[in-house]
């Protein structure tokens, strides 16, 4: 097979990846990465698959083969962590994970001999730490973030703990999970092979995945091992002790992962340092408050801050005191944990950070913000009979910025209401949630705009389940 055909296989796969809201900007480095992860045949197979979850029958039809052969191919791709499978009402479905958190990490979540992990790590380093397009697209292309930070619960005093919500607690995520997987930290594994080992010698075996993602990765290829809740809580405690930041999927319900991150290796924390004050992830609802009277100016908090948000300033009388840049601070609590004189207390931020409900909510918001909603809702493989609506969406997304923004707000309102409203509720209502400084919310119900009503009537395909969209990011 000619060189041009081989090259086209990986370019087509790159195009397929970029149908995700979270894509991977084209570059020679990207194609080299794909060549390590996919054979030429695998690249051709995957490039034809839908964006949304699909069945064995669907894959067989797309590939022009029998269901028996299609299932063998799908199992093979799951074994390489290039697909994730799930069960929906007794029907097995498959979906391609996005680049991150997805197939990029999975390749380094365990040691393996079928690929050259050192060479792959060097390519990852070039693509993400030297070239900037992927990182900028991943963390800054949308207002809604892929990840969010969890506050370290042990540093919250009793009165602060009374105000923390369940979804803000990493321990609650662990307690609610049906499956929990433990794997190697992709970031530290990558940086080790790339010649930049972790500066704080943090543990590797602290990467947590949850529910269906954990089950699939453990069942196919042992990319993680299923562990108990007690073992998961131990991983959190070891991470707290190593001054690691907990960053999970930016959703309230059933996040797919929680990473335990160091400032020297994690792409998100590195981006926070490089592109400060822009935030690559959603912060916690907490911010450190440093008591000037208690601070002894030791500087330990500044040394351990993963995003360099704390500096030592002149406190008068020849003394130093710590000062927090609140525009940069993630609210993780690492500084408070390390303050020997307890001069740092985590206070509630004056404005509540809004977190998407679940994976479906997050990826639709991101798609609207990035202008790729037509790609996700009307996948050319999965929705070939909805070309007219796809054209309508494309036209809306090509409107001038002001009109596009108006349509964006309408689509967000429609989606959020459909996601949260009880089945059978009479009429269409729009939820507008406003948070006051005390963190409490008020909900106002208003009629939907007529355009939004039309959208709901014509587009039943927007009603996606969490299982269907766990990796559609």
Short mmCIF file of C-alpha atoms in Angstrom, two decimals:
data_model
loop_
_atom_site.label_atom_id
_atom_site.label_comp_id
_atom_site.label_asym_id
_atom_site.label_seq_id
_atom_site.Cartn_x
_atom_site.Cartn_y
_atom_site.Cartn_z
CA UNK A 1 0.00 0.00 0.00
CA UNK A 2 1.45 3.36 -1.02
CA UNK A 3 2.83 5.98 1.32
CA UNK A 4 0.11 8.46 0.36
CA UNK A 5 -2.62 5.98 1.33
CA UNK A 6 -0.99 5.34 4.70
CA UNK A 7 -0.69 9.05 5.36
CA UNK A 8 -4.32 9.58 4.38
CA UNK A 9 -5.43 6.92 6.87
CA UNK A 10 -4.00 8.88 9.77
CA UNK A 11 -5.19 12.23 8.43
CA UNK A 12 -8.72 10.82 8.17
CA UNK A 13 -8.42 9.57 11.74
CA UNK A 14 -7.28 13.03 12.82
CA UNK A 15 -10.32 14.53 11.12
CA UNK A 16 -12.52 12.01 12.92
CA UNK A 17 -11.00 12.95 16.29
CA UNK A 18 -11.71 16.59 15.58
CA UNK A 19 -15.43 15.90 15.36
CA UNK A 20 -15.25 15.86 19.15
CA UNK A 21 -15.77 19.15 20.93
CA UNK A 22 -12.33 18.46 22.33
CA UNK A 23 -10.15 17.73 19.33
CA UNK A 24 -6.48 17.48 18.50
CA UNK A 25 -5.00 20.14 16.21
CA UNK A 26 -3.25 18.66 13.21
CA UNK A 27 0.54 18.51 13.22
CA UNK A 28 3.25 16.11 12.14
CA UNK A 29 3.73 15.21 15.80
CA UNK A 30 0.08 14.24 16.14
CA UNK A 31 0.31 11.90 13.14
CA UNK A 32 3.41 10.27 14.63
CA UNK A 33 1.47 9.74 17.88
CA UNK A 34 -1.42 8.16 16.01
CA UNK A 35 0.98 5.87 14.17
CA UNK A 36 2.26 4.56 17.51
CA UNK A 37 -1.23 4.00 18.91
CA UNK A 38 -3.00 2.73 15.77
CA UNK A 39 -1.95 0.44 12.96
CA UNK A 40 -2.89 1.67 9.51
CA UNK A 41 -5.87 -0.71 9.41
CA UNK A 42 -7.03 0.36 12.87
CA UNK A 43 -6.83 4.00 11.81
CA UNK A 44 -9.04 3.26 8.80
CA UNK A 45 -11.57 1.34 10.93
CA UNK A 46 -11.87 3.97 13.64
CA UNK A 47 -12.04 6.90 11.21
CA UNK A 48 -15.34 5.48 9.92
CA UNK A 49 -17.03 5.10 13.31
CA UNK A 50 -19.72 7.48 14.63
CA UNK A 51 -19.03 10.11 17.26
CA UNK A 52 -21.92 8.92 19.39
CA UNK A 53 -22.02 5.45 20.97
CA UNK A 54 -22.83 2.69 18.52
CA UNK A 55 -23.74 -0.98 18.51
CA UNK A 56 -22.01 -3.99 16.99
CA UNK A 57 -24.69 -4.03 14.32
CA UNK A 58 -23.95 -0.40 13.44
CA UNK A 59 -20.19 -1.01 13.21
CA UNK A 60 -20.75 -4.09 11.02
CA UNK A 61 -22.88 -2.05 8.63
CA UNK A 62 -20.32 0.77 8.46
CA UNK A 63 -17.41 -1.61 7.90
CA UNK A 64 -19.31 -3.83 5.48
CA UNK A 65 -18.65 -7.00 7.43
CA UNK A 66 -20.47 -9.55 9.59
CA UNK A 67 -21.46 -8.79 13.17
CA UNK A 68 -19.20 -11.62 14.34
CA UNK A 69 -16.14 -10.09 12.66
CA UNK A 70 -17.13 -6.58 13.76
CA UNK A 71 -17.32 -7.66 17.40
CA UNK A 72 -13.86 -9.21 17.19
CA UNK A 73 -12.48 -5.94 15.79
CA UNK A 74 -14.26 -3.92 18.47
CA UNK A 75 -12.92 -6.19 21.21
CA UNK A 76 -9.43 -5.77 19.77
CA UNK A 77 -9.76 -1.97 19.85
CA UNK A 78 -11.07 -2.09 23.44
CA UNK A 79 -8.04 -4.19 24.33
CA UNK A 80 -5.83 -1.33 23.13
CA UNK A 81 -7.98 1.22 25.04
CA UNK A 82 -8.88 2.89 21.75
CA UNK A 83 -12.56 2.21 22.40
CA UNK A 84 -14.59 1.96 25.61
CA UNK A 85 -17.59 -0.34 25.85
CA UNK A 86 -20.76 -0.17 27.95
CA UNK A 87 -24.09 -1.91 28.33
CA UNK A 88 -27.37 -0.08 27.75
CA UNK A 89 -30.54 -2.10 28.48
CA UNK A 90 -28.78 -5.31 27.62
CA UNK A 91 -27.23 -3.97 24.41
CA UNK A 92 -23.47 -3.60 24.18
CA UNK A 93 -22.33 -0.22 22.90
CA UNK A 94 -18.96 1.27 22.07
CA UNK A 95 -17.55 4.78 21.92
CA UNK A 96 -14.20 6.26 21.03
CA UNK A 97 -12.77 8.21 23.95
CA UNK A 98 -11.55 11.74 23.18
CA UNK A 99 -7.84 12.54 23.28
CA UNK A 100 -7.94 13.77 26.90
CA UNK A 101 -9.05 12.54 29.30
CA UNK A 102 -9.04 9.55 27.00
CA UNK A 103 -6.88 7.52 24.68
CA UNK A 104 -3.79 9.71 25.17
CA UNK A 105 -3.69 8.95 28.90
CA UNK A 106 -4.80 5.34 28.61
CA UNK A 107 -1.65 4.43 26.67
CA UNK A 108 0.49 5.28 29.72
CA UNK A 109 -1.81 4.24 32.58
CA UNK A 110 0.11 0.97 32.84
CA UNK A 111 3.46 -0.32 31.67
CA UNK A 112 3.17 -2.28 28.43
CA UNK A 113 5.48 -3.83 25.89
CA UNK A 114 3.39 -3.67 22.73
CA UNK A 115 4.30 -0.02 22.11
CA UNK A 116 7.45 2.01 22.71
CA UNK A 117 6.31 4.06 25.71
CA UNK A 118 9.51 6.10 25.83
CA UNK A 119 9.18 7.17 22.20
CA UNK A 120 5.47 7.85 22.71
CA UNK A 121 6.22 9.95 25.80
CA UNK A 122 8.73 12.02 23.86
CA UNK A 123 6.11 12.63 21.19
CA UNK A 124 3.55 13.58 23.85
CA UNK A 125 6.05 16.01 25.38
CA UNK A 126 6.67 17.63 22.00
CA UNK A 127 2.95 17.88 21.20
CA UNK A 128 1.83 19.18 24.60
CA UNK A 129 4.80 20.81 26.29
CA UNK A 130 6.64 22.31 23.33
CA UNK A 131 3.90 22.90 20.78
CA UNK A 132 1.01 24.88 22.28
CA UNK A 133 -1.98 24.40 19.98
CA UNK A 134 -3.34 21.26 21.66
CA UNK A 135 -3.07 22.63 25.20
CA UNK A 136 -4.63 25.96 24.26
CA UNK A 137 -7.49 24.20 22.50
CA UNK A 138 -7.97 21.75 25.38
CA UNK A 139 -8.05 24.25 28.22
CA UNK A 140 -8.97 27.62 26.75
CA UNK A 141 -11.22 27.11 23.71
CA UNK A 142 -14.41 27.06 25.80
CA UNK A 143 -15.74 28.83 28.83
CA UNK A 144 -16.95 25.52 30.27
CA UNK A 145 -13.89 23.60 31.43
CA UNK A 146 -13.07 19.93 31.00
CA UNK A 147 -11.81 19.59 34.58
CA UNK A 148 -12.44 21.04 38.02
CA UNK A 149 -10.44 21.14 41.22
CA UNK A 150 -11.54 19.50 44.48
CA UNK A 151 -10.67 21.17 47.76
CA UNK A 152 -8.67 19.01 50.17
CA UNK A 153 -11.34 18.19 52.71
CA UNK A 154 -9.00 17.68 55.71
CA UNK A 155 -8.02 21.37 55.67
CA UNK A 156 -11.60 22.59 56.08
CA UNK A 157 -12.57 23.45 59.63
CA UNK A 158 -15.91 22.23 60.98
CA UNK A 159 -17.82 25.40 60.15
CA UNK A 160 -16.46 25.36 56.58
CA UNK A 161 -17.33 21.67 56.19
CA UNK A 162 -20.94 22.53 56.96
CA UNK A 163 -21.12 24.53 53.74
CA UNK A 164 -19.41 22.10 51.37
CA UNK A 165 -21.73 20.37 48.90
CA UNK A 166 -21.53 16.64 48.20
CA UNK A 167 -20.30 17.04 44.63
CA UNK A 168 -17.43 19.22 45.89
CA UNK A 169 -16.02 16.35 47.95
CA UNK A 170 -13.73 13.82 46.30
CA UNK A 171 -14.65 11.37 49.07
CA UNK A 172 -18.30 11.60 48.04
CA UNK A 173 -17.39 10.74 44.45
CA UNK A 174 -15.60 7.65 45.74
CA UNK A 175 -18.50 6.68 47.98
CA UNK A 176 -21.03 6.94 45.13
CA UNK A 177 -19.04 5.06 42.47
CA UNK A 178 -20.12 1.58 41.38
CA UNK A 179 -16.66 0.76 39.98
CA UNK A 180 -13.35 2.38 40.90
CA UNK A 181 -10.16 1.88 38.89
CA UNK A 182 -6.60 2.67 39.95
CA UNK A 183 -3.92 3.25 37.33
CA UNK A 184 -0.57 4.93 36.88
CA UNK A 185 -0.41 8.70 36.60
CA UNK A 186 -0.07 9.32 32.88
CA UNK A 187 1.58 12.73 33.41
CA UNK A 188 4.38 11.55 35.68
CA UNK A 189 4.88 8.44 33.56
CA UNK A 190 5.20 10.59 30.44
CA UNK A 191 7.56 13.10 32.02
CA UNK A 192 9.77 10.32 33.39
CA UNK A 193 10.29 8.83 29.92
CA UNK A 194 10.70 12.32 28.41
CA UNK A 195 13.63 13.04 30.74
CA UNK A 196 11.80 15.38 33.15
CA UNK A 197 10.97 13.26 36.21
CA UNK A 198 8.65 14.58 38.90
CA UNK A 199 10.39 17.23 40.99
CA UNK A 200 8.60 16.25 44.21
CA UNK A 201 8.85 12.48 43.68
CA UNK A 202 5.09 12.08 43.91
CA UNK A 203 3.53 8.59 43.74
CA UNK A 204 2.43 7.26 40.35
CA UNK A 205 -0.29 4.81 41.40
CA UNK A 206 -2.96 7.39 42.28
CA UNK A 207 -4.94 7.89 39.04
CA UNK A 208 -8.63 7.17 39.75
CA UNK A 209 -11.28 6.32 37.17
CA UNK A 210 -14.91 5.58 37.95
CA UNK A 211 -17.94 3.56 36.94
CA UNK A 212 -18.17 2.33 33.35
CA UNK A 213 -14.81 3.78 32.29
CA UNK A 214 -13.07 1.98 35.16
CA UNK A 215 -14.87 -1.28 34.39
CA UNK A 216 -14.02 -1.16 30.67
CA UNK A 217 -10.35 -0.27 31.19
CA UNK A 218 -9.95 -3.01 33.80
CA UNK A 219 -11.79 -5.64 31.78
CA UNK A 220 -9.98 -4.94 28.52
CA UNK A 221 -6.21 -4.83 28.81
CA UNK A 222 -5.79 -4.19 32.55
CA UNK A 223 -5.22 -0.46 32.04
CA UNK A 224 -6.36 -0.02 35.62
CA UNK A 225 -7.22 -2.42 38.43
CA UNK A 226 -10.57 -2.37 40.17
CA UNK A 227 -10.21 -1.40 43.81
CA UNK A 228 -12.38 -0.97 46.88
CA UNK A 229 -13.65 2.32 48.23
CA UNK A 230 -11.20 1.99 51.11
CA UNK A 231 -8.29 1.63 48.69
CA UNK A 232 -9.49 4.66 46.74
CA UNK A 233 -9.67 6.75 49.92
CA UNK A 234 -6.14 5.60 50.71
CA UNK A 235 -5.01 6.85 47.28
CA UNK A 236 -6.54 10.24 48.14
CA UNK A 237 -4.77 10.31 51.52
CA UNK A 238 -1.42 9.46 49.90
CA UNK A 239 -2.04 12.22 47.38
CA UNK A 240 -2.88 14.76 50.10
CA UNK A 241 0.35 13.84 51.91
CA UNK A 242 2.32 14.40 48.68
CA UNK A 243 0.79 17.88 48.13
CA UNK A 244 -1.04 16.77 44.99
CA UNK A 245 -4.07 18.60 43.59
CA UNK A 246 -7.26 16.65 42.92
CA UNK A 247 -8.62 17.47 39.45
CA UNK A 248 -11.68 15.60 38.21
CA UNK A 249 -14.15 15.80 35.38
CA UNK A 250 -16.08 19.07 35.57
CA UNK A 251 -19.48 17.58 36.42
CA UNK A 252 -21.58 17.18 39.55
CA UNK A 253 -22.81 13.66 38.92
CA UNK A 254 -20.65 10.61 38.23
CA UNK A 255 -17.37 12.13 37.02
CA UNK A 256 -15.31 9.68 34.98
CA UNK A 257 -11.98 10.47 36.66
CA UNK A 258 -10.08 12.19 39.44
CA UNK A 259 -6.39 12.82 38.80
CA UNK A 260 -3.95 13.59 41.59
CA UNK A 261 -1.69 16.19 40.06
CA UNK A 262 1.69 17.80 40.66
CA UNK A 263 2.59 21.24 39.33
CA UNK A 264 5.69 20.00 37.52
CA UNK A 265 4.10 17.26 35.38
CA UNK A 266 0.34 17.88 35.04
CA UNK A 267 -0.62 19.55 31.75
CA UNK A 268 -3.42 21.53 33.41
CA UNK A 269 -1.22 22.89 36.20
CA UNK A 270 1.60 23.58 33.76
CA UNK A 271 -0.88 25.53 31.62
CA UNK A 272 -1.96 27.48 34.70
CA UNK A 273 1.66 28.52 35.18
CA UNK A 274 2.39 29.25 31.53
CA UNK A 275 -0.77 31.14 30.65
CA UNK A 276 -1.55 32.80 33.98
CA UNK A 277 -3.94 34.35 34.92
CA UNK A 278 -6.16 32.36 32.55
CA UNK A 279 -7.55 29.33 34.34
CA UNK A 280 -7.30 25.96 32.54
CA UNK A 281 -9.72 24.23 34.92
CA UNK A 282 -12.66 25.29 37.08
CA UNK A 283 -11.56 26.33 40.55
CA UNK A 284 -13.09 25.19 43.83
CA UNK A 285 -15.56 27.36 45.69
CA UNK A 286 -12.85 28.12 48.25
CA UNK A 287 -10.02 30.62 48.51
CA UNK A 288 -7.25 30.78 51.15
CA UNK A 289 -7.38 33.61 53.67
CA UNK A 290 -4.02 34.31 55.31
CA UNK A 291 -3.95 35.88 58.75
CA UNK A 292 -1.28 38.57 58.81
CA UNK A 293 -1.03 38.33 62.58
CA UNK A 294 -0.38 34.58 62.56
CA UNK A 295 1.82 34.32 59.45
CA UNK A 296 5.48 33.91 60.40
CA UNK A 297 6.79 34.41 56.86
CA UNK A 298 8.37 30.95 56.53
CA UNK A 299 7.43 30.75 52.84
CA UNK A 300 6.46 27.09 52.88
CA UNK A 301 3.03 27.80 51.39
CA UNK A 302 4.65 29.61 48.45
CA UNK A 303 6.97 26.66 47.83
CA UNK A 304 4.20 24.07 47.72
CA UNK A 305 1.63 26.06 45.72
CA UNK A 306 1.23 24.08 42.47
CA UNK A 307 0.40 27.14 40.34
CA UNK A 308 2.70 29.72 41.97
CA UNK A 309 -0.23 31.76 43.25
CA UNK A 310 1.46 32.69 46.55
CA UNK A 311 4.32 35.14 46.92
CA UNK A 312 6.21 36.48 49.90
CA UNK A 313 5.82 40.20 50.43
CA UNK A 314 7.15 42.77 52.86
CA UNK A 315 5.05 42.53 56.01
CA UNK A 316 6.74 45.41 57.80
CA UNK A 317 9.32 45.39 60.58
CA UNK A 318 11.67 43.42 58.34
CA UNK A 319 9.32 40.45 58.21
CA UNK A 320 7.86 38.63 55.24
CA UNK A 321 4.25 37.55 54.89
CA UNK A 322 2.46 35.40 52.38
CA UNK A 323 0.06 36.94 49.85
CA UNK A 324 -2.36 35.09 47.55
CA UNK A 325 -3.10 36.11 43.98
CA UNK A 326 -6.81 35.26 43.93
CA UNK A 327 -6.98 35.51 40.15
CA UNK A 328 -4.58 32.57 39.87
CA UNK A 329 -5.45 30.50 42.96
CA UNK A 330 -7.27 27.20 42.33
CA UNK A 331 -8.54 26.88 45.89
CA UNK A 332 -7.06 23.38 46.30
CA UNK A 333 -6.00 23.82 49.94
CA UNK A 334 -2.41 22.53 49.58
CA UNK A 335 -1.11 25.73 51.16
CA UNK A 336 -3.40 25.44 54.19
CA UNK A 337 -2.31 21.84 54.73
CA UNK A 338 1.33 22.92 54.88
CA UNK A 339 0.96 25.93 57.18
CA UNK A 340 2.56 24.91 60.47
CA UNK A 341 1.05 27.80 62.44
CA UNK A 342 -2.46 27.44 60.96
CA UNK A 343 -2.40 30.97 59.57
CA UNK A 344 -4.25 29.90 56.41
CA UNK A 345 -7.96 29.16 56.43
CA UNK A 346 -10.05 28.19 53.42
CA UNK A 347 -12.98 30.59 53.02
CA UNK A 348 -15.95 30.29 50.69
CA UNK A 349 -15.55 32.36 47.51
CA UNK A 350 -17.98 35.28 47.28
CA UNK A 351 -19.34 33.96 43.96
CA UNK A 352 -20.41 30.37 43.44
CA UNK A 353 -18.64 28.38 40.71
CA UNK A 354 -21.25 26.80 38.46
CA UNK A 355 -20.60 23.12 37.67
CA UNK A 356 -22.35 21.23 34.82
CA UNK A 357 -24.77 18.54 35.96
CA UNK A 358 -23.20 15.58 34.16
CA UNK A 359 -21.11 14.63 31.14
CA UNK A 360 -23.97 15.25 28.74
CA UNK A 361 -24.55 18.74 30.09
CA UNK A 362 -20.84 19.56 29.94
CA UNK A 363 -20.17 18.45 26.40
CA UNK A 364 -23.28 20.18 25.01
CA UNK A 365 -22.27 23.45 26.68
CA UNK A 366 -18.76 23.09 25.31
CA UNK A 367 -20.05 22.26 21.85
CA UNK A 368 -22.23 25.36 21.82
CA UNK A 369 -19.36 27.53 23.00
CA UNK A 370 -16.94 26.09 20.46
CA UNK A 371 -19.40 26.05 17.57
CA UNK A 372 -19.26 22.28 17.05
CA UNK A 373 -22.75 21.31 18.19
CA UNK A 374 -23.71 20.24 14.66
CA UNK A 375 -20.79 17.77 14.65
CA UNK A 376 -21.90 16.08 17.86
CA UNK A 377 -25.66 16.08 17.50
CA UNK A 378 -25.68 15.30 13.80
CA UNK A 379 -22.81 12.90 13.28
CA UNK A 380 -22.73 12.15 9.55
CA UNK A 381 -22.58 8.42 10.30
CA UNK A 382 -25.15 8.26 13.08
CA UNK A 383 -27.62 10.89 11.82
CA UNK A 384 -27.55 10.71 8.04
CA UNK A 385 -31.33 11.21 7.98
CA UNK A 386 -31.07 14.57 9.75
CA UNK A 387 -29.03 16.49 7.20
CA UNK A 388 -31.59 19.29 7.05
CA UNK A 389 -31.31 20.00 10.77
CA UNK A 390 -27.55 19.71 10.55
CA UNK A 391 -27.59 22.39 7.86
CA UNK A 392 -29.81 24.54 10.07
CA UNK A 393 -27.38 24.22 12.96
CA UNK A 394 -24.42 25.01 10.74
CA UNK A 395 -26.19 28.13 9.52
CA UNK A 396 -26.89 29.26 13.09
CA UNK A 397 -23.28 28.70 14.05
CA UNK A 398 -22.18 30.90 11.12
CA UNK A 399 -24.27 33.85 12.26
CA UNK A 400 -22.61 37.11 13.35
CA UNK A 401 -21.27 36.92 16.91
CA UNK A 402 -24.17 38.79 18.53
CA UNK A 403 -26.88 36.63 16.97
CA UNK A 404 -24.82 33.52 17.56
CA UNK A 405 -24.56 34.42 21.24
CA UNK A 406 -28.34 34.81 21.43
CA UNK A 407 -28.84 31.39 19.87
CA UNK A 408 -26.23 29.97 22.20
CA UNK A 409 -28.11 31.17 25.27
CA UNK A 410 -31.35 29.71 23.97
CA UNK A 411 -29.79 26.35 23.28
CA UNK A 412 -28.21 26.24 26.73
CA UNK A 413 -31.53 27.05 28.38
CA UNK A 414 -33.40 24.42 26.40
CA UNK A 415 -30.83 21.78 27.12
CA UNK A 416 -30.59 22.45 30.83
CA UNK A 417 -34.32 22.34 31.26
CA UNK A 418 -34.67 19.08 29.31
CA UNK A 419 -31.93 17.63 31.44
CA UNK A 420 -33.42 18.57 34.78
CA UNK A 421 -37.18 18.83 34.32
CA UNK A 422 -39.32 15.89 35.39
CA UNK A 423 -40.87 13.76 32.66
CA UNK A 424 -44.42 14.71 31.85
CA UNK A 425 -44.12 18.25 33.15
CA UNK A 426 -46.61 20.42 31.31
CA UNK A 427 -45.21 23.13 29.07
CA UNK A 428 -41.70 24.24 28.27
CA UNK A 429 -39.84 26.22 30.91
CA UNK A 430 -36.47 27.84 31.09
CA UNK A 431 -34.35 27.59 34.22
CA UNK A 432 -32.33 30.64 35.03
CA UNK A 433 -30.18 30.05 38.08
CA UNK A 434 -28.70 33.04 39.89
CA UNK A 435 -26.34 32.63 42.82
CA UNK A 436 -26.01 35.14 45.60
CA UNK A 437 -22.86 35.81 47.56
CA UNK A 438 -23.92 33.39 50.30
CA UNK A 439 -23.77 30.56 47.74
CA UNK A 440 -27.50 29.90 47.79
CA UNK A 441 -29.48 29.92 44.58
CA UNK A 442 -32.79 31.21 43.36
CA UNK A 443 -34.59 29.65 40.42
CA UNK A 444 -36.79 31.67 38.07
CA UNK A 445 -39.01 29.92 35.52
CA UNK A 446 -39.77 31.64 32.24
CA UNK A 447 -41.38 30.49 28.95
CA UNK A 448 -39.03 29.16 26.28
CA UNK A 449 -38.36 31.35 23.25
CA UNK A 450 -40.26 30.17 20.19
CA UNK A 451 -37.04 29.22 18.40
CA UNK A 452 -36.13 26.97 21.30
CA UNK A 453 -39.55 25.31 21.12
CA UNK A 454 -38.95 24.58 17.45
CA UNK A 455 -35.56 23.14 18.32
CA UNK A 456 -36.99 20.74 20.88
CA UNK A 457 -39.72 19.54 18.55
CA UNK A 458 -37.33 18.87 15.68
CA UNK A 459 -34.36 17.53 17.56
CA UNK A 460 -35.12 14.50 19.68
CA UNK A 461 -31.54 13.37 19.25
CA UNK A 462 -30.36 15.87 21.86
CA UNK A 463 -31.89 13.72 24.60
CA UNK A 464 -28.73 11.73 25.41
CA UNK A 465 -28.13 9.51 28.41
CA UNK A 466 -25.09 9.68 30.66
CA UNK A 467 -24.00 6.20 29.56
CA UNK A 468 -24.08 7.31 25.92
CA UNK A 469 -21.94 10.39 26.51
CA UNK A 470 -19.46 9.43 29.19
CA UNK A 471 -16.60 10.19 26.80
CA UNK A 472 -18.20 12.56 24.31
CA UNK A 473 -16.20 15.59 25.40
#
